[in-house]
Amino acid sequence: MKKIDMLTPIGILIGISMVVFGVISSGGMSGFLAFIDVPSILIVLGGVFGTLCVSFPLKQLKNMGRVGKQAFQSKEINVEEIVGTFVHLSEKARRAGLLSLEAELEQIDDSFVKKGILLAIDGVEPEMIRELLEAEIAAVEERHTRGRSMFEKAGDYAPAWGMIGTLVGLVLMLKSLNTPSSLGPNMAIALLTTFYGALLSNLFFQPIAAKLAGKTEHELFVKEVIIEGVIGLQAGQKSRFVQAKLKVFAPVEKRKLEEKREHVREA
């Protein structure tokens, strides 16, 4: 079940708040309004969008919003629950055989787990199971990398377009030195485009790319745990052995807590 990842909007809000606080505390509301310049915003956003259109196919760009949405969502993937699931399945498989696991598939939501169990039930060799599931992992990683690359490139392009806007503003300013009234607006374009480009890159595009990379890393890690569980099932390993093997993938804090509980039970 997906939930809202509150850290992403909170982090962006904190960053924006610090900028707004710094501006208002120094120049008041008039100073804040001086940082709003529509032409500067259009130069950066329009330039970034244009370069993304050149860099990526339309089919991929259409998915940018959906990909970015993942940074604001949190999908609960509990390694301990996965370990428990495979311990239960291994116990049932040793009692009633692998074919008995077909009845358990309806209660499993993860399609990757289902696929692995079906391969085990069909009697596919462990090496082939690992090869097939790792091929799917590679496909997931490639798909996520392509989606994330749009935000990484946008993070690279935004400061560059900020500099382009600065050059535009400087040229306009130098050409209108004889017209003092135009110096202010042109100077605003020259400085604010760099500001907007840096802000978008470092507070939005690059952080979202980093968040997506972290989510991908965790998802692939969980799939590796699943592969080990499926191989254990197919080999007919005892539930305690499956549990011991998969427990090494659990966070260190969780393992230490479980070890303490086991010591207490033994005492």
XYZ file of C-alpha atoms in Angstrom:
267
model
C 0.000 0.000 0.000
C 1.379 3.377 -1.014
C 1.344 6.293 1.419
C 2.455 9.892 1.122
C 6.173 10.319 1.731
C 5.912 13.442 3.856
C 9.673 14.052 3.972
C 9.745 15.106 0.304
C 7.189 17.966 0.490
C 8.414 18.913 3.968
C 12.005 19.167 2.724
C 11.001 21.306 -0.255
C 8.847 23.504 1.984
C 11.712 23.968 4.461
C 14.078 24.975 1.664
C 11.630 27.493 0.217
C 10.834 28.825 3.705
C 14.502 29.451 4.450
C 14.907 31.405 1.207
C 11.751 33.430 1.855
C 12.791 34.072 5.454
C 16.228 35.266 4.368
C 14.765 37.630 1.791
C 12.003 39.054 3.999
C 14.219 39.418 7.062
C 16.605 41.558 5.028
C 14.274 43.512 2.784
C 10.714 43.018 4.013
C 7.844 42.252 1.630
C 9.188 44.732 -0.912
C 12.429 42.768 -0.969
C 10.473 39.542 -1.472
C 8.516 40.973 -4.391
C 11.801 41.997 -5.986
C 12.646 38.299 -6.315
C 9.597 37.627 -8.458
C 10.303 38.175 -12.140
C 8.131 36.397 -14.715
C 10.560 36.711 -17.693
C 13.326 35.127 -15.592
C 11.054 32.255 -14.594
C 9.999 31.667 -18.186
C 13.581 31.654 -19.442
C 14.593 28.942 -16.955
C 11.482 26.768 -17.079
C 11.034 27.140 -20.824
C 14.699 26.474 -21.476
C 14.737 23.366 -19.274
C 11.586 22.015 -20.914
C 12.978 22.697 -24.373
C 16.233 20.866 -23.686
C 14.324 17.939 -22.193
C 12.295 17.747 -25.400
C 15.546 17.541 -27.357
C 17.083 14.996 -24.961
C 14.218 12.527 -24.519
C 11.508 10.977 -26.706
C 7.915 12.124 -26.244
C 6.841 8.749 -24.837
C 9.357 9.073 -22.022
C 8.569 12.736 -21.324
C 4.890 11.888 -20.886
C 5.866 9.729 -17.922
C 7.871 12.466 -16.156
C 4.967 13.477 -13.944
C 4.216 9.871 -13.003
C 7.887 9.197 -12.254
C 8.220 12.352 -10.158
C 5.082 11.381 -8.232
C 6.959 8.359 -6.865
C 9.205 10.694 -4.857
C 6.109 11.857 -2.959
C 4.848 8.340 -2.263
C 6.064 5.727 0.184
C 5.418 2.054 -0.463
C 5.767 -0.110 2.610
C 8.200 -2.960 1.848
C 8.949 -4.800 5.071
C 11.883 -7.207 4.796
C 10.866 -8.903 8.050
C 7.418 -9.702 6.607
C 9.015 -11.168 3.494
C 11.258 -13.364 5.643
C 8.225 -14.503 7.631
C 6.323 -15.290 4.431
C 9.078 -17.530 3.100
C 9.520 -19.257 6.459
C 5.810 -20.091 6.406
C 5.956 -21.251 2.782
C 9.016 -23.427 3.395
C 7.286 -25.155 6.324
C 4.234 -25.891 4.210
C 6.323 -27.032 1.233
C 8.228 -29.551 3.383
C 4.985 -30.900 4.851
C 2.799 -31.032 1.752
C 5.113 -30.441 -1.214
C 5.687 -27.473 -3.505
C 2.352 -27.953 -5.287
C 0.560 -27.084 -2.042
C 1.889 -23.533 -2.343
C -0.504 -22.766 -5.206
C -3.234 -22.208 -2.619
C -1.064 -19.543 -0.953
C -0.619 -17.443 -4.102
C -3.997 -15.723 -3.738
C -2.868 -14.234 -0.421
C 0.361 -12.797 -1.884
C 0.147 -9.329 -3.454
C 3.722 -9.010 -4.728
C 3.862 -10.124 -8.374
C 7.612 -10.753 -8.136
C 7.114 -13.176 -5.235
C 4.299 -14.914 -7.133
C 6.433 -15.324 -10.222
C 9.283 -16.834 -8.217
C 7.000 -19.275 -6.388
C 5.381 -20.376 -9.655
C 8.806 -21.073 -11.132
C 9.670 -23.141 -8.064
C 6.366 -25.055 -8.285
C 7.006 -25.784 -11.970
C 10.302 -27.430 -11.029
C 12.576 -24.952 -12.764
C 16.235 -25.414 -11.839
C 17.606 -22.973 -9.214
C 20.149 -21.508 -11.649
C 17.404 -20.805 -14.188
C 15.137 -19.293 -11.529
C 17.899 -16.960 -10.425
C 18.682 -16.031 -14.034
C 15.059 -15.268 -14.897
C 14.382 -13.220 -11.753
C 17.654 -11.305 -11.999
C 16.801 -10.474 -15.610
C 13.564 -8.927 -14.345
C 15.524 -7.010 -11.701
C 17.828 -5.665 -14.428
C 14.781 -4.573 -16.447
C 13.294 -2.775 -13.409
C 16.609 -1.041 -12.722
C 16.902 0.077 -16.350
C 13.332 1.408 -16.386
C 13.852 3.320 -13.162
C 17.180 4.705 -14.361
C 15.582 6.049 -17.546
C 12.776 7.685 -15.589
C 15.163 9.209 -13.040
C 17.485 10.511 -15.747
C 14.903 13.134 -16.776
C 15.163 14.780 -13.358
C 18.940 14.415 -13.306
C 19.201 16.139 -16.686
C 16.744 18.844 -15.630
C 18.944 19.433 -12.584
C 21.946 19.833 -14.889
C 20.142 22.090 -17.367
C 18.477 24.480 -14.888
C 21.675 26.266 -13.717
C 22.891 26.450 -17.315
C 19.685 28.173 -18.379
C 20.037 30.452 -15.396
C 23.409 31.534 -16.774
C 21.928 31.979 -20.252
C 19.273 34.250 -18.756
C 22.017 36.166 -16.950
C 23.828 36.728 -20.249
C 20.594 37.906 -21.868
C 20.018 40.372 -19.054
C 23.592 41.668 -19.205
C 23.428 42.214 -22.947
C 20.134 44.098 -22.602
C 21.547 46.131 -19.733
C 24.693 47.099 -21.644
C 22.660 48.111 -24.690
C 20.439 50.386 -22.610
C 23.020 52.225 -20.505
C 21.686 55.481 -21.910
C 18.207 54.633 -20.593
C 18.448 54.476 -16.793
C 14.818 53.393 -16.379
C 15.508 50.070 -18.127
C 18.594 49.169 -16.133
C 16.626 47.811 -13.169
C 14.428 45.301 -15.083
C 17.362 44.122 -17.190
C 19.526 43.675 -14.113
C 16.714 41.681 -12.505
C 16.675 39.282 -15.450
C 20.452 39.040 -15.310
C 20.540 38.031 -11.641
C 17.256 36.284 -10.998
C 17.567 33.700 -13.777
C 20.734 32.385 -12.133
C 18.886 32.351 -8.803
C 15.904 30.457 -10.233
C 18.104 27.965 -12.054
C 20.141 27.162 -8.945
C 17.026 26.942 -6.769
C 15.175 24.573 -9.102
C 18.217 22.359 -9.516
C 19.214 22.075 -5.867
C 15.795 22.083 -4.213
C 13.643 20.226 -6.725
C 15.199 18.341 -9.635
C 18.349 16.881 -8.052
C 16.743 16.003 -4.677
C 13.871 14.218 -6.429
C 16.374 12.289 -8.554
C 18.245 11.308 -5.377
C 15.022 10.213 -3.650
C 14.062 8.087 -6.675
C 17.536 6.520 -6.722
C 17.193 5.571 -3.048
C 13.772 4.007 -3.626
C 15.117 2.008 -6.556
C 18.052 0.759 -4.513
C 15.757 -0.426 -1.732
C 13.339 -2.105 -4.156
C 16.143 -4.008 -5.867
C 17.521 -5.053 -2.477
C 14.128 -6.470 -1.499
C 13.914 -8.384 -4.791
C 17.306 -9.948 -4.077
C 15.937 -11.139 -0.727
C 12.961 -12.638 -2.550
C 15.239 -14.500 -4.962
C 17.100 -16.113 -2.055
C 13.784 -17.108 -0.499
C 12.542 -18.681 -3.720
C 15.790 -20.613 -4.190
C 15.448 -21.915 -0.630
C 11.896 -23.051 -1.355
C 12.857 -24.810 -4.555
C 15.734 -26.606 -2.810
C 13.436 -27.817 -0.053
C 15.452 -26.146 2.687
C 14.195 -26.290 6.264
C 12.313 -23.252 7.519
C 14.943 -22.492 10.175
C 17.662 -22.508 7.530
C 15.597 -20.240 5.262
C 14.992 -17.885 8.174
C 18.681 -17.814 9.121
C 19.704 -17.145 5.531
C 17.192 -14.372 4.918
C 17.644 -12.767 8.326
C 21.066 -11.462 7.262
C 19.239 -9.082 4.905
C 17.295 -7.468 7.759
C 18.524 -4.140 9.201
C 21.225 -4.511 11.842
C 19.010 -2.991 14.546
C 16.245 -5.493 13.805
C 18.675 -8.425 13.884
C 20.119 -7.345 17.235
C 16.627 -6.967 18.703
C 15.620 -10.416 17.457
C 18.807 -11.956 18.865
C 18.072 -10.415 22.268
C 14.562 -11.858 22.181
C 15.921 -15.290 21.323
C 18.384 -15.131 24.221
C 15.558 -14.183 26.585
C 13.421 -17.093 25.359
C 16.317 -19.538 25.739
C 17.012 -18.262 29.269
